[in-house]
Coordinates of C-alpha atoms and ligand atoms in Angstrom, one line a residue:
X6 CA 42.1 71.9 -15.1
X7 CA 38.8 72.9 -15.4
X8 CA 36.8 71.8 -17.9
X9 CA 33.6 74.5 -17.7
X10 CA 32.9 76.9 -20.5
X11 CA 31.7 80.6 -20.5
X12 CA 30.9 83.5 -22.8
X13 CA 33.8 85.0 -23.6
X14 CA 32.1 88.3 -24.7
X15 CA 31.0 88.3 -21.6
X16 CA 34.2 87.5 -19.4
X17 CA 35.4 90.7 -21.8
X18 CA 32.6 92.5 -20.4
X19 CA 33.2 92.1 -17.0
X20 CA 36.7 92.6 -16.7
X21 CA 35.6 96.2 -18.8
X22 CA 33.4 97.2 -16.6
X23 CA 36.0 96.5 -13.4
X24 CA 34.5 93.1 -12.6
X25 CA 36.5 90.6 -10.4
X26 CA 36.6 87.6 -13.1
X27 CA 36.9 84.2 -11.3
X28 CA 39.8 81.0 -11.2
X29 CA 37.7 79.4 -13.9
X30 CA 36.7 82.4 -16.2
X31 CA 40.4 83.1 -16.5
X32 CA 41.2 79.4 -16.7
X33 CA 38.9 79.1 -19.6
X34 CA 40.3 82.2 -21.4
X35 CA 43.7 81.0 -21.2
X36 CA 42.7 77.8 -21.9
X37 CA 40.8 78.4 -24.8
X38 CA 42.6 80.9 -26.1
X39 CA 45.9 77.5 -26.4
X40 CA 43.5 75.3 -28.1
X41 CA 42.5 77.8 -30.7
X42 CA 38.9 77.8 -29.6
X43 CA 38.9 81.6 -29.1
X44 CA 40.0 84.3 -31.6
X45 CA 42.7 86.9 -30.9
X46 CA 41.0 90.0 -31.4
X47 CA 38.6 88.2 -28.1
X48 CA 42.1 87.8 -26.3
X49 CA 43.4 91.3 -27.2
X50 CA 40.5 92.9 -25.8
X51 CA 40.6 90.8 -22.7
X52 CA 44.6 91.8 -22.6
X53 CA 43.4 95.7 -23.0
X54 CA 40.8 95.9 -20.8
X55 CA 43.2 94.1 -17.8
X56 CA 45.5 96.9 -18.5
X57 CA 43.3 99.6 -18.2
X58 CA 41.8 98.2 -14.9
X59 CA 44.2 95.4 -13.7
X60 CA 44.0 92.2 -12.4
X61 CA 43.9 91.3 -8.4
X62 CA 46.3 89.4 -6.7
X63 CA 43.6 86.4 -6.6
X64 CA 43.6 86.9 -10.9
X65 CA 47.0 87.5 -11.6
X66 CA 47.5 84.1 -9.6
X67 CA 44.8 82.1 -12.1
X68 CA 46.7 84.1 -14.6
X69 CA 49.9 82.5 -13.7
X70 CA 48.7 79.2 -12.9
X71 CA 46.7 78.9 -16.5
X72 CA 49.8 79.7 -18.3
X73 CA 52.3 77.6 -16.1
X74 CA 50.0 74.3 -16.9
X75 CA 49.4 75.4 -20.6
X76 CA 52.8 73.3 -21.1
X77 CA 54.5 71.3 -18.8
X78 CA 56.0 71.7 -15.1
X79 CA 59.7 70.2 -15.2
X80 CA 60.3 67.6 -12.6
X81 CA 64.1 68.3 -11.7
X82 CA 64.0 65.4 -8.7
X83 CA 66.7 63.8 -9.9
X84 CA 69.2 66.4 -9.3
X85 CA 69.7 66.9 -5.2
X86 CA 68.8 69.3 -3.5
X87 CA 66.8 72.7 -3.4
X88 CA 66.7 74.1 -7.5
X89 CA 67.4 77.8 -7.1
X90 CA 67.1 80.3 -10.0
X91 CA 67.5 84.3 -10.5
X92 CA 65.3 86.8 -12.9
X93 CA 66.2 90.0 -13.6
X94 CA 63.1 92.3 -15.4
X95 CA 66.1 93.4 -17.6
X96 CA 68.6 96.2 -17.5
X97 CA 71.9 97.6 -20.0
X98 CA 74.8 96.3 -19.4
X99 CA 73.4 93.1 -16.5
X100 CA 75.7 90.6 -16.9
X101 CA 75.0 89.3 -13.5
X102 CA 73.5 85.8 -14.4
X103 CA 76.7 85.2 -16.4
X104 CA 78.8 85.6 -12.6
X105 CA 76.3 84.6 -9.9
X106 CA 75.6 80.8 -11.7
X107 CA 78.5 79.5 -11.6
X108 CA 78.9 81.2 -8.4
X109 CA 76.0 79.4 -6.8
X110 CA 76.6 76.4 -8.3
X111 CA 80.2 76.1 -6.8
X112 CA 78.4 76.7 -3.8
X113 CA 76.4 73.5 -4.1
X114 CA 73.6 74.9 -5.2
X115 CA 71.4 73.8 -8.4
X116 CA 70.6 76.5 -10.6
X117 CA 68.6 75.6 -13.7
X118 CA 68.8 78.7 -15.2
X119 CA 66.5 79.6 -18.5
X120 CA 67.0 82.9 -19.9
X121 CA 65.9 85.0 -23.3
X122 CA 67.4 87.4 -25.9
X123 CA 67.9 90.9 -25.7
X124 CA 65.2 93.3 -27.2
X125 CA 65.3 96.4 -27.4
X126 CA 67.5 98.2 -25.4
X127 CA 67.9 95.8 -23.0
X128 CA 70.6 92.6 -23.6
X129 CA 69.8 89.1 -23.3
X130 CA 71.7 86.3 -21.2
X131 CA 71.4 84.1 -24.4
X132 CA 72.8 86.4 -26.9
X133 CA 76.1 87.0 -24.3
X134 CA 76.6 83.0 -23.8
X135 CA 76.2 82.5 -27.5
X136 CA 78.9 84.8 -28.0
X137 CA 81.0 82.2 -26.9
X138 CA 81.8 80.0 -29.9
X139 CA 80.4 76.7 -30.0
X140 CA 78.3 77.5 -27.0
X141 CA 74.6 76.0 -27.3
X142 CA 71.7 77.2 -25.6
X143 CA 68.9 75.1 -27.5
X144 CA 68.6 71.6 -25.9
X145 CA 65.6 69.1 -25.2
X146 CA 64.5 68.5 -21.3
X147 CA 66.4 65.1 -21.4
X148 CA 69.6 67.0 -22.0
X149 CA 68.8 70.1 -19.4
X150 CA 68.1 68.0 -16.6
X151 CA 71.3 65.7 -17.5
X152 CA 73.3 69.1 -17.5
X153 CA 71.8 70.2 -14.2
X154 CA 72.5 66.9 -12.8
X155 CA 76.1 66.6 -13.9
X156 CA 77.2 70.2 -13.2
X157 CA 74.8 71.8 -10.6
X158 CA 73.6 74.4 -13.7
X159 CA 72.6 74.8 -16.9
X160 CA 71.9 77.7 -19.0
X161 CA 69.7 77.5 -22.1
X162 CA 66.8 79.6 -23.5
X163 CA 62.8 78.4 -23.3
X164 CA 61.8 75.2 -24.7
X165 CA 58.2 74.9 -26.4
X166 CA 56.9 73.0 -23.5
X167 CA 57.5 75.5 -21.1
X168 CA 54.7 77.7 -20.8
X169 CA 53.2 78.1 -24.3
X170 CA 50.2 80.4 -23.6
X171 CA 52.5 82.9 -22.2
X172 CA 54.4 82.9 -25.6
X173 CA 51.8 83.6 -27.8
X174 CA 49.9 86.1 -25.2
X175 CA 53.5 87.7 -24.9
X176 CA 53.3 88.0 -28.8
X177 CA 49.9 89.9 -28.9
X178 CA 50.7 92.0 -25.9
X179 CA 53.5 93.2 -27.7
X180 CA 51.3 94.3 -31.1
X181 CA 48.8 95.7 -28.9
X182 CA 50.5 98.2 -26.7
X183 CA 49.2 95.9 -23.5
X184 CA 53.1 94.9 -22.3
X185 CA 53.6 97.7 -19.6
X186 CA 50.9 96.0 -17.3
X187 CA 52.1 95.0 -13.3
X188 CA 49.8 92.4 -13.0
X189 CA 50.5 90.8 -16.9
X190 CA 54.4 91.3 -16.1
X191 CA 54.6 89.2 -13.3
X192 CA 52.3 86.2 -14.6
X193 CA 54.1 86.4 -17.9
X194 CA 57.8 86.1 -15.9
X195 CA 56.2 84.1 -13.4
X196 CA 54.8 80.9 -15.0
X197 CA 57.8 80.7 -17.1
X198 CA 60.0 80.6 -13.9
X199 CA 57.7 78.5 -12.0
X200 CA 57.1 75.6 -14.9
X201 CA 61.7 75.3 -14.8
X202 CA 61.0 73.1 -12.1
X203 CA 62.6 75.6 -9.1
X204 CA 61.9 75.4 -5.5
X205 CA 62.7 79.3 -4.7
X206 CA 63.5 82.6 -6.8
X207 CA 65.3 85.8 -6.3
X208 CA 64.4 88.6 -8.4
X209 CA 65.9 92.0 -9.6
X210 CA 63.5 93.9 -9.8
X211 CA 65.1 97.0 -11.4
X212 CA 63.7 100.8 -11.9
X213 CA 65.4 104.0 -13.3
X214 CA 65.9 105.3 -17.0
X215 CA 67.6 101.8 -18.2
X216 CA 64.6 99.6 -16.7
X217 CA 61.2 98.5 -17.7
X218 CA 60.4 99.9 -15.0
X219 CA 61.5 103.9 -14.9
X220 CA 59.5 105.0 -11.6
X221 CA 60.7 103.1 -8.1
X222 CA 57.2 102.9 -6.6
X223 CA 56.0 100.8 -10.5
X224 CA 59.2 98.9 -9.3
X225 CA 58.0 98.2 -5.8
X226 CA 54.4 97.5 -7.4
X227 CA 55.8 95.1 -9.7
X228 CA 58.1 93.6 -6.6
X229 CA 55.6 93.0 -4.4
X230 CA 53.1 90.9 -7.0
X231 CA 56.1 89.0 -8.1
X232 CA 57.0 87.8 -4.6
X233 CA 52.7 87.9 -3.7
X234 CA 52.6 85.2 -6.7
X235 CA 55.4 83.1 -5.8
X236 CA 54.3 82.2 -2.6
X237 CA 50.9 81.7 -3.6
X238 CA 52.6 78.5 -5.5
X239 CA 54.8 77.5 -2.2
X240 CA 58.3 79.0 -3.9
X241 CA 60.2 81.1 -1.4
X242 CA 60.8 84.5 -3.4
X243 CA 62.8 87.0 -1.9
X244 CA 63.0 90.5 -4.7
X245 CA 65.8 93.8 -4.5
X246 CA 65.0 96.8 -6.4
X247 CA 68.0 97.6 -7.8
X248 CA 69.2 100.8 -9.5
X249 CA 69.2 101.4 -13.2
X250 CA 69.8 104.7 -14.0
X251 CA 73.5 103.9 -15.5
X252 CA 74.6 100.3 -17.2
X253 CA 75.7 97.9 -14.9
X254 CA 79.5 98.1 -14.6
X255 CA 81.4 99.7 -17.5
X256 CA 81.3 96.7 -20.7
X257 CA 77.9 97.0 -22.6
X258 CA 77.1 94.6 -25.8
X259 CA 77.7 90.5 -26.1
X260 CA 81.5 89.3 -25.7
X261 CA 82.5 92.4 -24.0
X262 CA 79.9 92.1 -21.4
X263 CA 81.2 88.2 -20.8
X264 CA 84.9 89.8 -20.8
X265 CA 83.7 91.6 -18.1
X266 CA 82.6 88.6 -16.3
X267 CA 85.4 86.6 -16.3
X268 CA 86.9 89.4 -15.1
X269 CA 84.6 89.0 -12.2
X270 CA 84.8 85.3 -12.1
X271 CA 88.4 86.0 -11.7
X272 CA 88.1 88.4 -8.7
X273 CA 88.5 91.8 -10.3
X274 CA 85.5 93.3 -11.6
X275 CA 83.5 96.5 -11.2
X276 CA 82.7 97.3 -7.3
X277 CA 78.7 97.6 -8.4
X278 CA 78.7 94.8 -10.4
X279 CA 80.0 92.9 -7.6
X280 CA 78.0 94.6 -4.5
X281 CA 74.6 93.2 -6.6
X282 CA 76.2 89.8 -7.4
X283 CA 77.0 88.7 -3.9
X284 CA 73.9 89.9 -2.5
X285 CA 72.0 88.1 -5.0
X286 CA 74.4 85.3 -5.1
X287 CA 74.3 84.8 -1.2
X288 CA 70.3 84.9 -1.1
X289 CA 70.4 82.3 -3.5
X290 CA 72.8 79.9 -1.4
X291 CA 70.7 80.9 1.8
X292 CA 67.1 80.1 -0.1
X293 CA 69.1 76.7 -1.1
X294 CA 69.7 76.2 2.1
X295 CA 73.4 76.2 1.9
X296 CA 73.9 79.1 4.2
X297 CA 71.8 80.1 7.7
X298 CA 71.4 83.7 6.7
X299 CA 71.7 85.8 3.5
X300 CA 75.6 87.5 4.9
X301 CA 76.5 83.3 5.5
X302 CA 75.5 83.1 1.8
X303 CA 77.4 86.2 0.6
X304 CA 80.6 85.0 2.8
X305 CA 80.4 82.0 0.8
X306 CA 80.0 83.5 -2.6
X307 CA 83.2 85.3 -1.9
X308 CA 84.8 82.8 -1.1
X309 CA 83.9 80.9 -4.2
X310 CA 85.5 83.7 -6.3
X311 CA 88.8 84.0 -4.0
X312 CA 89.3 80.5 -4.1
X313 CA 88.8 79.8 -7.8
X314 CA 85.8 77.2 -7.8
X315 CA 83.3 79.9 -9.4
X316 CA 85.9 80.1 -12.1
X317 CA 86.5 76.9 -12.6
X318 CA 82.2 75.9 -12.4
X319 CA 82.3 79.0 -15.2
X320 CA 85.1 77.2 -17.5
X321 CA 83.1 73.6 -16.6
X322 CA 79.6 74.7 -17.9
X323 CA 80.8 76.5 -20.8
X324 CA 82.6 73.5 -21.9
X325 CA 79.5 71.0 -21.1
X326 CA 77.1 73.0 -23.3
X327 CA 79.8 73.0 -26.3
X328 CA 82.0 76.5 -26.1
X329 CA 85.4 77.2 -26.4
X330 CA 87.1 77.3 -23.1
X331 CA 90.3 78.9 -24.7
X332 CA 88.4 81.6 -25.0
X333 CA 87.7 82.0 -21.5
X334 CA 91.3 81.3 -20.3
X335 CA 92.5 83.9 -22.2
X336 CA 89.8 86.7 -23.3
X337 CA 91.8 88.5 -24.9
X338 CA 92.0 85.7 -28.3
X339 CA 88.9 87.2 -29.0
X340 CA 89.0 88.8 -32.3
X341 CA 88.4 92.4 -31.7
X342 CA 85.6 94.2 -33.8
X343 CA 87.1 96.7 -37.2
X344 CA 86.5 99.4 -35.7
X345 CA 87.5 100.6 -31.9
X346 CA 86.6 104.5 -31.4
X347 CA 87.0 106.5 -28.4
X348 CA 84.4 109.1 -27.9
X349 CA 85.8 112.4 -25.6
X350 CA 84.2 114.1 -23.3
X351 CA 82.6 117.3 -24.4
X352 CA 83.7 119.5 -21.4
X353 CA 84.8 119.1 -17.7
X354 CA 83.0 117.9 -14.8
X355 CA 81.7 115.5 -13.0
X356 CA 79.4 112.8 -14.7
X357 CA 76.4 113.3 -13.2
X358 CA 73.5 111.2 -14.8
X359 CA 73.1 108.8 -17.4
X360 CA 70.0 108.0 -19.6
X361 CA 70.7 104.6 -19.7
X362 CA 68.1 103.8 -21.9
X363 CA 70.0 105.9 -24.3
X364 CA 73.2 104.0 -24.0
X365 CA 71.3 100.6 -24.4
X366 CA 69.6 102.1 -28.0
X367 CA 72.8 103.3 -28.9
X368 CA 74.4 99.7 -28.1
X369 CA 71.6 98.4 -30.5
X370 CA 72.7 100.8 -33.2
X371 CA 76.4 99.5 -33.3
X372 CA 75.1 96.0 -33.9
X373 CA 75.1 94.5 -30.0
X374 CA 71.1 94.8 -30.4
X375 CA 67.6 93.8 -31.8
X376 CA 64.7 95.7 -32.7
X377 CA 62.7 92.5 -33.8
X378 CA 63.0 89.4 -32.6
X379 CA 64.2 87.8 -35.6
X380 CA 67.6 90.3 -35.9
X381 CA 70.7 88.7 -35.4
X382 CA 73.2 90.4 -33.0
X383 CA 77.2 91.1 -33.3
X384 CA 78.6 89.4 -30.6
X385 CA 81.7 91.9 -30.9
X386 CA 79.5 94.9 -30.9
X387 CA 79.5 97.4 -28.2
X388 CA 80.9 99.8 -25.6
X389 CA 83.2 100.3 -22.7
X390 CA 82.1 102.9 -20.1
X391 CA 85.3 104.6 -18.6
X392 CA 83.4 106.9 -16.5
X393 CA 80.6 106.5 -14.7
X394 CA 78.2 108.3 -12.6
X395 CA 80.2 110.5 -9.6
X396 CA 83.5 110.4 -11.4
X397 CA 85.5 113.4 -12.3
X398 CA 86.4 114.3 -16.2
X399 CA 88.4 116.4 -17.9
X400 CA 87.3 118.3 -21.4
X401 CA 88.7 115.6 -24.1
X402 CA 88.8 112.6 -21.7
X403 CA 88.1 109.2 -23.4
X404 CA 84.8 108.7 -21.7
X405 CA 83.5 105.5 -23.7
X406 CA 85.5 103.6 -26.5
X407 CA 82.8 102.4 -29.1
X408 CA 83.2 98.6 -30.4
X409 CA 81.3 97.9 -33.9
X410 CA 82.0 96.6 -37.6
X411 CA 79.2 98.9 -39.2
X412 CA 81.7 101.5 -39.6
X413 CA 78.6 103.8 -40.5
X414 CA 77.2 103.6 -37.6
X415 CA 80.3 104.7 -35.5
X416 CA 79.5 108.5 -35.8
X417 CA 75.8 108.8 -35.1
X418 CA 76.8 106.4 -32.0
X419 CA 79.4 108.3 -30.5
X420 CA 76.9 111.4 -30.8
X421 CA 74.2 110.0 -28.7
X422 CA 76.8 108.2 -26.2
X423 CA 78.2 112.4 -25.6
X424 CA 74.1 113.2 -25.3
X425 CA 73.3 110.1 -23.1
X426 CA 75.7 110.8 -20.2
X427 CA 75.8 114.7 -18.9
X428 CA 78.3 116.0 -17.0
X429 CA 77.9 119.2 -14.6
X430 CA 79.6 121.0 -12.1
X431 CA 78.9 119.9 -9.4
X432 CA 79.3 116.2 -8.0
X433 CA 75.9 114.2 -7.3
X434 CA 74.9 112.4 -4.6
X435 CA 76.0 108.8 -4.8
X436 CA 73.4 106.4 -6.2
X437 CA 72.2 103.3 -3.6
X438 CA 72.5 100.5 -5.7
X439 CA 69.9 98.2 -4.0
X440 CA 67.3 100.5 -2.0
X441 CA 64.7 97.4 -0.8
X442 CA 64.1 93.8 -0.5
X443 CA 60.7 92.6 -0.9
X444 CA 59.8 89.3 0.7
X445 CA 56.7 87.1 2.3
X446 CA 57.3 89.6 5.4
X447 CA 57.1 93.4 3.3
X448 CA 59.1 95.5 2.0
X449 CA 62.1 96.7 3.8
X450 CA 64.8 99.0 3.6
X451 CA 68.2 97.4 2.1
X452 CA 70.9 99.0 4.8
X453 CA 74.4 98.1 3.8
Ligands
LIG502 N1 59.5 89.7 -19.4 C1 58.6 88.7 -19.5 O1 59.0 87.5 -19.5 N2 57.3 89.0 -19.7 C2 56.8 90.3 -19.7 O2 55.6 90.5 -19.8 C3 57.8 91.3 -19.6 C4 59.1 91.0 -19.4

């Protein structure tokens, strides 16, 4: 890395006034900024003055390449073969990684899969495997790669040696209302990603009222310098924009969303839970070249799931990393939360949106969520969606059925599910639930 030194008023300066800032400045920024050497009020307005003018595909890259060698790149060469993972930018109700890793896996591909915790409205991948008991997340490199090697996956949550500048630039950007940026997004997700050791991506990139992103062409934006960035650093990265503008299938909160998966697992399942898996699944197995096309890959994944070896990688992993298989056999030992309400439907109709950031918040309220990142979650917590978007209802239909042990909570809950979800007349047009793929060639239109 480079070892040159600059003003940093003066880098702040630049960037301020719209200035391209060069590999090194940023380099030195980020470099300095790990070691202590500069302040974080400098750093902040650095961070503010990007988001007001944005950073270039050539600076989001230093960006990204700063924070990927502020800690240490994994070297995964002892497991065979090309080290696929996924990324979602986060939804309500995506319980996708939970079916499409064992998935790939069975499929002889290596996914080394590091995820976070919900926050927010959004859930985490970590807080839904830890609702298995006994499952652990937390374990040294030596352990992940002998995981990975053993059982073609692993799923854990960030270690301190994987890009640590990101972690505490991720902290200020979240005190300092400089989060929502394209350009700080993707060299936040991407240096994470990139330092797991992987030798391609896929990334859900999702937009609608559930997403990061609410506005498709933000999505597309975002899409493109994701993809733009992984190239740059020789991974193959193929990205779908994928629609958020109801939860993902109809379980929303911890257990109930890995209830929902076994389901899956198991070949049942929600159709759009499924439609996203296999595509994502079967891009996967064709970027780990275990499949000659992406519909080779999807055939495969399948398969997998017809033939019980995604089921059976599902009930191998979680027993590896320390959960309770019964559990999984049989989903419904689970002890069931106090209290189990249905909420009816107001009037008749047809369900015709959702404000699925709405359903996530109220998700949060029943004890499935956090607002900081130091809340615990209820692993029982929750809701079940029995309508969704294009379905008929009648006045007094059970249209969710609330899980939660705050017994307080139930009421207020139930109220802003009704308000979430509006039901009208007339039917809507069906949603597309992938509308592009962005890849090294463009974007194109998903046709299915
Ligand atoms: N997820 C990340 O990892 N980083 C961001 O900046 C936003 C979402």
């Amino acid at each position: 890395m480079s070892e040159k030194t600059f003003n940093t008023a003066s880098l702040i300066r630049k960037k301020r006034d719209g200035e391209e800032l060069s590999k090194d400045e940023i380099q030195y920024l980020i470099r300095a900024y790990t070691e202590d050497k500069i302040p974080d009020y400098q750093i902040s307005a650095f961070l503010m003055a990007s988001f007001l003018n944005g950073l270039n595909t050539d600076e989001a890259t230093a960006l990204t390449e700063s924070m990927l060698h502020s800690g240490i790149v994994v070297d995964l060469s002892e497991t065979p073969g090309k080290k696929v993972d996924k990324h979602s930018t986060g939804g309500v109700g995506d319980k996708l990684s939970l079916i499409l890793a064992p998935i790939v896996a069975a499929c002889g591909v290596p996914v080394p899969m590091i995820s976070g915790r919900g926050l927010g409205h959004t859930g985490g991948t970590l807080d839904k495997l830890e609702s298995i008991p006994g499952f652990t997340v937390d374990v040294d490199l030596d352990r992940y790669k002998e995981i990975l090697k053993k059982q073609n996956l692993v799923l854990v949550g960030q270690t301190e040696e994987i890009a640590p500048a990101d972690k505490r630039i991720y902290a200020l950007r979240d005190v300092t209302a400089t989060v929502e940026s394209i350009p700080l997004i993707a060299g936040s997700i991407m240096s994470k990603k990139l330092a797991e050791g992987i030798d391609a991506l896929v990334l859900d990139v999702k937009f609608g009222s559930g997403a990061f992103m609410k506005r498709h062409e933000d999505a597309v934006k975002l899409a493109e310098t994701l993809v733009g960035i992984g190239e740059r650093f020789g991974k193959k990265t193929i990205a779908y924009l994928t629609n958020m503008e109801q939860p993902l299938g109809n379980a929303v909160g911890n257990w109930l969303e890995v209830k929902e998966s076994i389901d899956c697992l198991r070949g049942g399942g929600p159709d759009d839970v499924m439609e996203i898996t296999h595509l994502l699944a079967g891009t996967m197995i064709y970027l780990g070249d275990m499949a000659d096309s992406v519909e080779e890959g999807i055939e495969m994944s399948r398969q997998s799931v017809e033939d019980g070896t995604a089921f059976q990688k599902w009930v191998d992993i979680v027993e590896e990393q320390g959960g309770d298989t019964s559990v999984i056999e049989d989903p419904d030992s689970y002890p069931k939360a106090d209290y189990i309400v249905d909420v009816p439907a107001p009037q008749g109709g047809y369900v015709s949106e959702m404000d699925a950031f709405a359903l996530g918040m109220a998700s949060l309220e029943l004890g499935a969520g956090r607002r900081a990142k130091e809340d615990s979650v209820d692993p029982q917590a929750g809701f079940m969606l029995h309508k969704k978007i294009g379905d008929p209802v009648k006045k007094g239909e059970t249209i969710v059925t609330i899980h939660t042990n705050k017994k307080e909570m139930a009421d207020a809950a139930a109220e802003s599910i009704q308000k979430a979800i509006t039901i009208k007349q007339i039917a809507p047009k069906p949603l597309r639930q992938v509308t592009h793929r962005v890849d090294t060639d463009g974007i194109h239109d998903h046709i299915v």
